[in-house]
mmCIF file of C-alpha atoms in Angstrom:
data_model
loop_
_atom_site.group_PDB
_atom_site.id
_atom_site.type_symbol
_atom_site.label_atom_id
_atom_site.label_comp_id
_atom_site.label_asym_id
_atom_site.label_seq_id
_atom_site.Cartn_x
_atom_site.Cartn_y
_atom_site.Cartn_z
ATOM 1 C CA MET I 1 22.371 68.240 22.611
ATOM 2 C CA SER I 2 23.879 68.524 19.120
ATOM 3 C CA PRO I 3 27.620 68.249 18.539
ATOM 4 C CA SER I 4 29.638 71.471 18.320
ATOM 5 C CA LEU I 5 32.957 72.330 16.725
ATOM 6 C CA HIS I 6 35.330 74.830 18.435
ATOM 7 C CA PRO I 7 38.543 75.903 16.685
ATOM 8 C CA ILE I 8 41.499 76.060 19.052
ATOM 9 C CA ASN I 9 43.958 77.371 16.500
ATOM 10 C CA THR I 10 43.299 79.883 13.734
ATOM 11 C CA GLY I 11 45.880 78.160 11.609
ATOM 12 C CA PRO I 12 45.305 75.097 9.422
ATOM 13 C CA THR I 13 46.983 72.676 11.831
ATOM 14 C CA THR I 14 44.424 71.465 14.381
ATOM 15 C CA LEU I 15 40.767 71.503 15.363
ATOM 16 C CA LEU I 16 39.126 70.764 18.715
ATOM 17 C CA ILE I 17 35.898 68.785 18.421
ATOM 18 C CA ASN I 18 33.625 68.569 21.452
ATOM 19 C CA GLN I 19 31.093 65.746 21.205
ATOM 20 C CA TYR I 20 28.463 64.618 23.693
ATOM 21 C CA LEU I 21 27.833 60.889 23.669
ATOM 22 C CA PRO I 22 25.143 59.066 25.714
ATOM 23 C CA SER I 23 26.497 56.548 28.214
ATOM 24 C CA THR I 24 24.860 53.248 29.207
ATOM 25 C CA LYS I 25 23.195 55.092 32.131
ATOM 26 C CA ASN I 26 21.646 57.739 29.852
ATOM 27 C CA ASN I 27 24.061 60.336 31.215
ATOM 28 C CA LEU I 28 26.173 62.504 28.935
ATOM 29 C CA VAL I 29 29.825 61.749 28.510
ATOM 30 C CA TYR I 30 31.894 64.696 27.262
ATOM 31 C CA CYS I 31 34.462 63.538 24.711
ATOM 32 C CA THR I 32 37.165 65.714 23.137
ATOM 33 C CA PHE I 33 38.856 64.853 19.841
ATOM 34 C CA VAL I 34 41.847 66.717 18.390
ATOM 35 C CA LEU I 35 42.352 66.216 14.679
ATOM 36 C CA LYS I 36 44.442 67.825 11.981
ATOM 37 C CA SER I 37 42.322 70.044 9.763
ATOM 38 C CA GLY I 38 43.211 67.938 6.779
ATOM 39 C CA ASN I 39 41.289 65.005 8.325
ATOM 40 C CA ILE I 40 37.785 66.513 8.304
ATOM 41 C CA ARG I 41 36.554 63.448 6.442
ATOM 42 C CA VAL I 42 37.665 61.273 9.350
ATOM 43 C CA LEU I 43 35.744 63.522 11.743
ATOM 44 C CA SER I 44 32.616 63.236 9.619
ATOM 45 C CA HIS I 45 32.952 59.465 9.527
ATOM 46 C CA ILE I 46 33.281 59.341 13.330
ATOM 47 C CA LEU I 47 30.126 61.387 13.821
ATOM 48 C CA GLU I 48 28.170 59.321 11.301
ATOM 49 C CA LYS I 49 29.266 56.072 12.931
ATOM 50 C CA ARG I 50 28.496 57.235 16.478
ATOM 51 C CA LYS I 51 25.408 55.045 16.820
ATOM 52 C CA GLU I 52 27.290 52.006 15.574
ATOM 53 C CA VAL I 53 30.099 52.620 18.067
ATOM 54 C CA ILE I 54 27.576 52.938 20.919
ATOM 55 C CA TYR I 55 25.873 49.716 19.782
ATOM 56 C CA ILE I 56 29.190 47.865 19.707
ATOM 57 C CA PHE I 57 30.041 49.011 23.238
ATOM 58 C CA LYS I 58 26.624 47.923 24.484
ATOM 59 C CA MET I 59 27.080 44.483 22.927
ATOM 60 C CA LEU I 60 30.540 44.173 24.460
ATOM 61 C CA TYR I 61 29.073 45.089 27.841
ATOM 62 C CA ARG I 62 26.330 42.481 27.539
ATOM 63 C CA THR I 63 28.834 39.849 26.417
ATOM 64 C CA LEU I 64 31.007 40.608 29.437
ATOM 65 C CA ILE I 65 28.035 40.239 31.802
ATOM 66 C CA PHE I 66 27.076 36.911 30.186
ATOM 67 C CA ALA I 67 30.667 35.646 30.450
ATOM 68 C CA LEU I 68 30.752 36.533 34.146
ATOM 69 C CA LEU I 69 27.501 34.643 34.687
ATOM 70 C CA LEU I 70 28.981 31.561 32.999
ATOM 71 C CA LEU I 71 32.171 31.754 35.026
ATOM 72 C CA PHE I 72 30.777 32.454 38.480
ATOM 73 C CA VAL I 73 26.998 32.293 38.886
ATOM 74 C CA ILE I 74 26.085 29.095 37.015
ATOM 75 C CA PRO I 75 28.819 26.930 38.646
ATOM 76 C CA VAL I 76 27.641 28.074 42.080
ATOM 77 C CA VAL I 77 24.055 27.064 41.229
ATOM 78 C CA ASN I 78 25.232 23.622 40.074
ATOM 79 C CA GLN I 79 27.296 23.154 43.224
ATOM 80 C CA SER I 80 24.313 24.092 45.372
ATOM 81 C CA ASP I 81 22.144 21.582 43.502
ATOM 82 C CA ALA I 82 24.722 18.822 44.024
ATOM 83 C CA ALA I 83 25.088 19.715 47.691
ATOM 84 C CA SER I 84 21.322 19.392 48.146
ATOM 85 C CA LYS I 85 21.478 15.750 47.044
ATOM 86 C CA LYS I 86 23.191 14.451 50.140
ATOM 87 C CA LEU I 87 23.251 10.723 50.546
ATOM 88 C CA ASP I 88 21.913 9.080 53.684
ATOM 89 C CA SER I 89 24.865 8.541 56.014
ATOM 90 C CA LYS I 90 24.301 4.772 56.117
ATOM 91 C CA TYR I 91 25.004 4.598 52.376
ATOM 92 C CA ALA I 92 27.909 7.068 52.290
ATOM 93 C CA LYS I 93 30.370 4.274 53.082
ATOM 94 C CA TYR I 94 30.046 2.831 49.564
ATOM 95 C CA ALA I 95 32.633 3.776 46.959
ATOM 96 C CA GLN I 96 29.826 4.004 44.393
ATOM 97 C CA PHE I 97 26.093 4.358 44.893
ATOM 98 C CA ILE I 98 23.096 5.044 42.655
ATOM 99 C CA VAL I 99 19.785 6.526 43.779
ATOM 100 C CA ILE I 100 16.722 6.513 41.506
ATOM 101 C CA ASP I 101 13.879 8.780 42.608
ATOM 102 C CA LYS I 102 10.612 7.790 40.933
ATOM 103 C CA SER I 103 8.746 10.883 42.115
ATOM 104 C CA SER I 104 10.980 13.152 40.051
ATOM 105 C CA ASN I 105 12.346 10.610 37.553
ATOM 106 C CA LYS I 106 15.877 11.597 38.497
ATOM 107 C CA MET I 107 18.892 9.381 39.068
ATOM 108 C CA THR I 108 21.981 10.499 40.994
ATOM 109 C CA TYR I 109 25.350 8.815 40.898
ATOM 110 C CA TYR I 110 27.477 9.113 44.082
ATOM 111 C CA GLU I 111 31.089 8.398 44.923
ATOM 112 C CA LYS I 112 31.925 8.052 48.620
ATOM 113 C CA GLY I 113 28.746 9.864 49.550
ATOM 114 C CA LYS I 114 29.302 12.806 47.175
ATOM 115 C CA ALA I 115 26.850 13.518 44.358
ATOM 116 C CA ILE I 116 28.791 13.376 41.092
ATOM 117 C CA LYS I 117 26.099 13.580 38.455
ATOM 118 C CA THR I 118 22.294 13.663 38.184
ATOM 119 C CA PHE I 119 20.336 12.381 35.181
ATOM 120 C CA SER I 120 16.760 12.490 33.958
ATOM 121 C CA VAL I 121 15.345 8.991 33.478
ATOM 122 C CA ALA I 122 12.139 7.243 32.467
ATOM 123 C CA THR I 123 10.487 4.716 34.786
ATOM 124 C CA GLY I 124 7.440 2.416 34.795
ATOM 125 C CA LYS I 125 4.181 3.588 33.263
ATOM 126 C CA LYS I 126 2.513 2.448 36.492
ATOM 127 C CA PRO I 127 4.066 2.982 39.966
ATOM 128 C CA SER I 128 4.256 -0.755 40.601
ATOM 129 C CA TYR I 129 6.121 -1.488 37.368
ATOM 130 C CA THR I 130 9.478 -0.193 38.586
ATOM 131 C CA PRO I 131 10.299 -2.038 41.833
ATOM 132 C CA GLU I 132 11.432 -0.163 44.934
ATOM 133 C CA GLY I 133 14.199 -1.242 47.277
ATOM 134 C CA LEU I 134 17.931 -1.678 47.533
ATOM 135 C CA PHE I 135 19.476 -3.674 44.712
ATOM 136 C CA LYS I 136 22.873 -3.991 43.040
ATOM 137 C CA ILE I 137 24.334 -4.083 39.552
ATOM 138 C CA HIS I 138 24.754 -7.738 38.680
ATOM 139 C CA GLU I 139 25.153 -7.564 34.907
ATOM 140 C CA LYS I 140 26.935 -5.271 32.456
ATOM 141 C CA THR I 141 26.257 -5.875 28.780
ATOM 142 C CA LYS I 142 26.870 -3.961 25.581
ATOM 143 C CA ASN I 143 24.418 -4.290 22.677
ATOM 144 C CA ARG I 144 22.006 -6.610 24.447
ATOM 145 C CA PRO I 145 19.364 -8.086 22.088
ATOM 146 C CA TYR I 146 15.712 -7.251 22.676
ATOM 147 C CA TYR I 147 14.523 -10.811 22.950
ATOM 148 C CA LYS I 148 10.820 -9.976 23.173
ATOM 149 C CA GLU I 149 10.713 -8.772 19.568
ATOM 150 C CA ARG I 150 13.871 -10.533 18.330
ATOM 151 C CA ILE I 151 15.759 -7.309 17.657
ATOM 152 C CA LYS I 152 19.524 -7.691 17.539
ATOM 153 C CA GLY I 153 21.859 -5.802 19.822
ATOM 154 C CA GLY I 154 23.190 -2.632 18.242
ATOM 155 C CA ASP I 155 20.170 -2.273 15.951
ATOM 156 C CA PRO I 156 18.907 1.366 15.960
ATOM 157 C CA LYS I 157 15.401 -0.052 16.490
ATOM 158 C CA ASN I 158 16.470 -1.772 19.711
ATOM 159 C CA PRO I 159 14.562 -0.041 22.575
ATOM 160 C CA LEU I 160 17.328 -1.007 25.036
ATOM 161 C CA GLY I 161 19.945 1.190 23.397
ATOM 162 C CA ASP I 162 23.506 -0.142 23.454
ATOM 163 C CA ARG I 163 24.210 -0.391 27.216
ATOM 164 C CA TRP I 164 22.507 -2.603 29.815
ATOM 165 C CA LEU I 165 23.163 -2.430 33.568
ATOM 166 C CA GLY I 166 21.139 -5.280 35.026
ATOM 167 C CA ILE I 167 19.883 -4.998 38.628
ATOM 168 C CA ASN I 168 19.167 -8.027 40.793
ATOM 169 C CA VAL I 169 15.433 -7.648 41.362
ATOM 170 C CA LYS I 170 13.915 -10.794 42.808
ATOM 171 C CA ILE I 171 10.572 -12.165 41.671
ATOM 172 C CA ASN I 172 9.063 -14.939 43.784
ATOM 173 C CA GLY I 173 12.389 -15.364 45.540
ATOM 174 C CA ARG I 174 14.374 -15.769 42.354
ATOM 175 C CA THR I 175 16.683 -13.218 40.768
ATOM 176 C CA SER I 176 15.237 -11.786 37.586
ATOM 177 C CA TYR I 177 17.317 -10.633 34.625
ATOM 178 C CA ALA I 178 14.464 -8.522 33.232
ATOM 179 C CA TYR I 179 15.196 -5.253 35.083
ATOM 180 C CA ALA I 180 17.977 -2.856 34.226
ATOM 181 C CA ILE I 181 19.212 0.651 33.718
ATOM 182 C CA HIS I 182 19.607 0.936 29.953
ATOM 183 C CA GLY I 183 19.575 3.214 26.910
ATOM 184 C CA ASN I 184 16.686 3.771 24.520
ATOM 185 C CA ASN I 185 15.633 4.383 20.918
ATOM 186 C CA ASN I 186 13.177 7.149 21.826
ATOM 187 C CA PRO I 187 14.893 10.142 23.502
ATOM 188 C CA SER I 188 11.562 11.967 23.973
ATOM 189 C CA SER I 189 10.515 9.286 26.486
ATOM 190 C CA ILE I 190 13.148 10.344 29.033
ATOM 191 C CA GLY I 191 11.591 12.005 32.069
ATOM 192 C CA LYS I 192 8.266 10.209 31.581
ATOM 193 C CA TYR I 193 6.471 7.271 33.167
ATOM 194 C CA ILE I 194 6.505 5.034 30.148
ATOM 195 C CA SER I 195 8.572 1.849 30.575
ATOM 196 C CA GLU I 196 7.600 -1.690 31.482
ATOM 197 C CA GLY I 197 9.671 -1.377 34.659
ATOM 198 C CA CYS I 198 13.245 -0.658 33.573
ATOM 199 C CA ILE I 199 15.013 2.653 34.025
ATOM 200 C CA ARG I 200 15.723 4.351 30.716
ATOM 201 C CA MET I 201 18.490 6.875 30.142
ATOM 202 C CA HIS I 202 19.781 8.904 27.234
ATOM 203 C CA ASN I 203 22.267 6.742 25.349
ATOM 204 C CA LYS I 204 25.190 9.121 25.804
ATOM 205 C CA GLU I 205 24.568 9.288 29.553
ATOM 206 C CA VAL I 206 24.151 5.553 30.086
ATOM 207 C CA ARG I 207 27.448 5.002 28.279
ATOM 208 C CA TRP I 208 29.115 7.382 30.731
ATOM 209 C CA LEU I 209 27.531 5.539 33.671
ATOM 210 C CA PHE I 210 28.371 2.130 32.212
ATOM 211 C CA ASP I 211 32.059 3.034 32.052
ATOM 212 C CA LYS I 212 31.988 4.366 35.621
ATOM 213 C CA VAL I 213 30.125 1.820 37.724
ATOM 214 C CA LYS I 214 31.490 -1.510 38.802
ATOM 215 C CA MET I 215 29.722 -4.789 39.355
ATOM 216 C CA ASN I 216 27.787 -4.988 42.652
ATOM 217 C CA THR I 217 27.362 -1.206 42.879
ATOM 218 C CA PRO I 218 24.277 -0.639 45.092
ATOM 219 C CA VAL I 219 21.163 0.837 43.457
ATOM 220 C CA LEU I 220 18.452 2.364 45.637
ATOM 221 C CA ILE I 221 15.060 2.842 43.951
ATOM 222 C CA GLN I 222 12.588 4.934 45.935
ATOM 223 C CA LYS I 223 9.348 6.883 45.553
#
């Protein structure tokens, strides 16, 4: 339906403009504008810019919906995900606890049985490379050298990153210092089965974990 103009006063003072505008539901919204006759240019500008005004309102509507999703829907999804990672009751007594799931290459950090944060990790390129069992953090080191290739700690080429959380895996009855949760120099490897047995994390995330966990924090590695 095209717009129509209806004079409400024969004098030069005012005009009544009736304009149909489409709503977001494709219905017609009847809008009435009253302007002084001297402002016909303003009226023309309004009619010419109608599509732009409708576009702006649509964008505002979409932005509002997106903001509501961020505020309410996404936090609920995250809470549900955390709630699904309940710790076995026999481990809930620990102030801190780490679970590494090799089947999904995910690691979850717990405090008093509550899941605090879950990370993607990389584990052994063969199932046997990353040992399974209950261990504990027995070493915390920043900028550990990569002795195998004589790369200094802190070097960007160091595949261990800049944080090392050693776990007390035993080999032939003796504690080994070769296994750890550590950073990396290849972010694309995270989530894959690619290491020689250690658990790799993104550098930013392992720094967060390093600052959180204390010595002797239990670490459960499972299939």
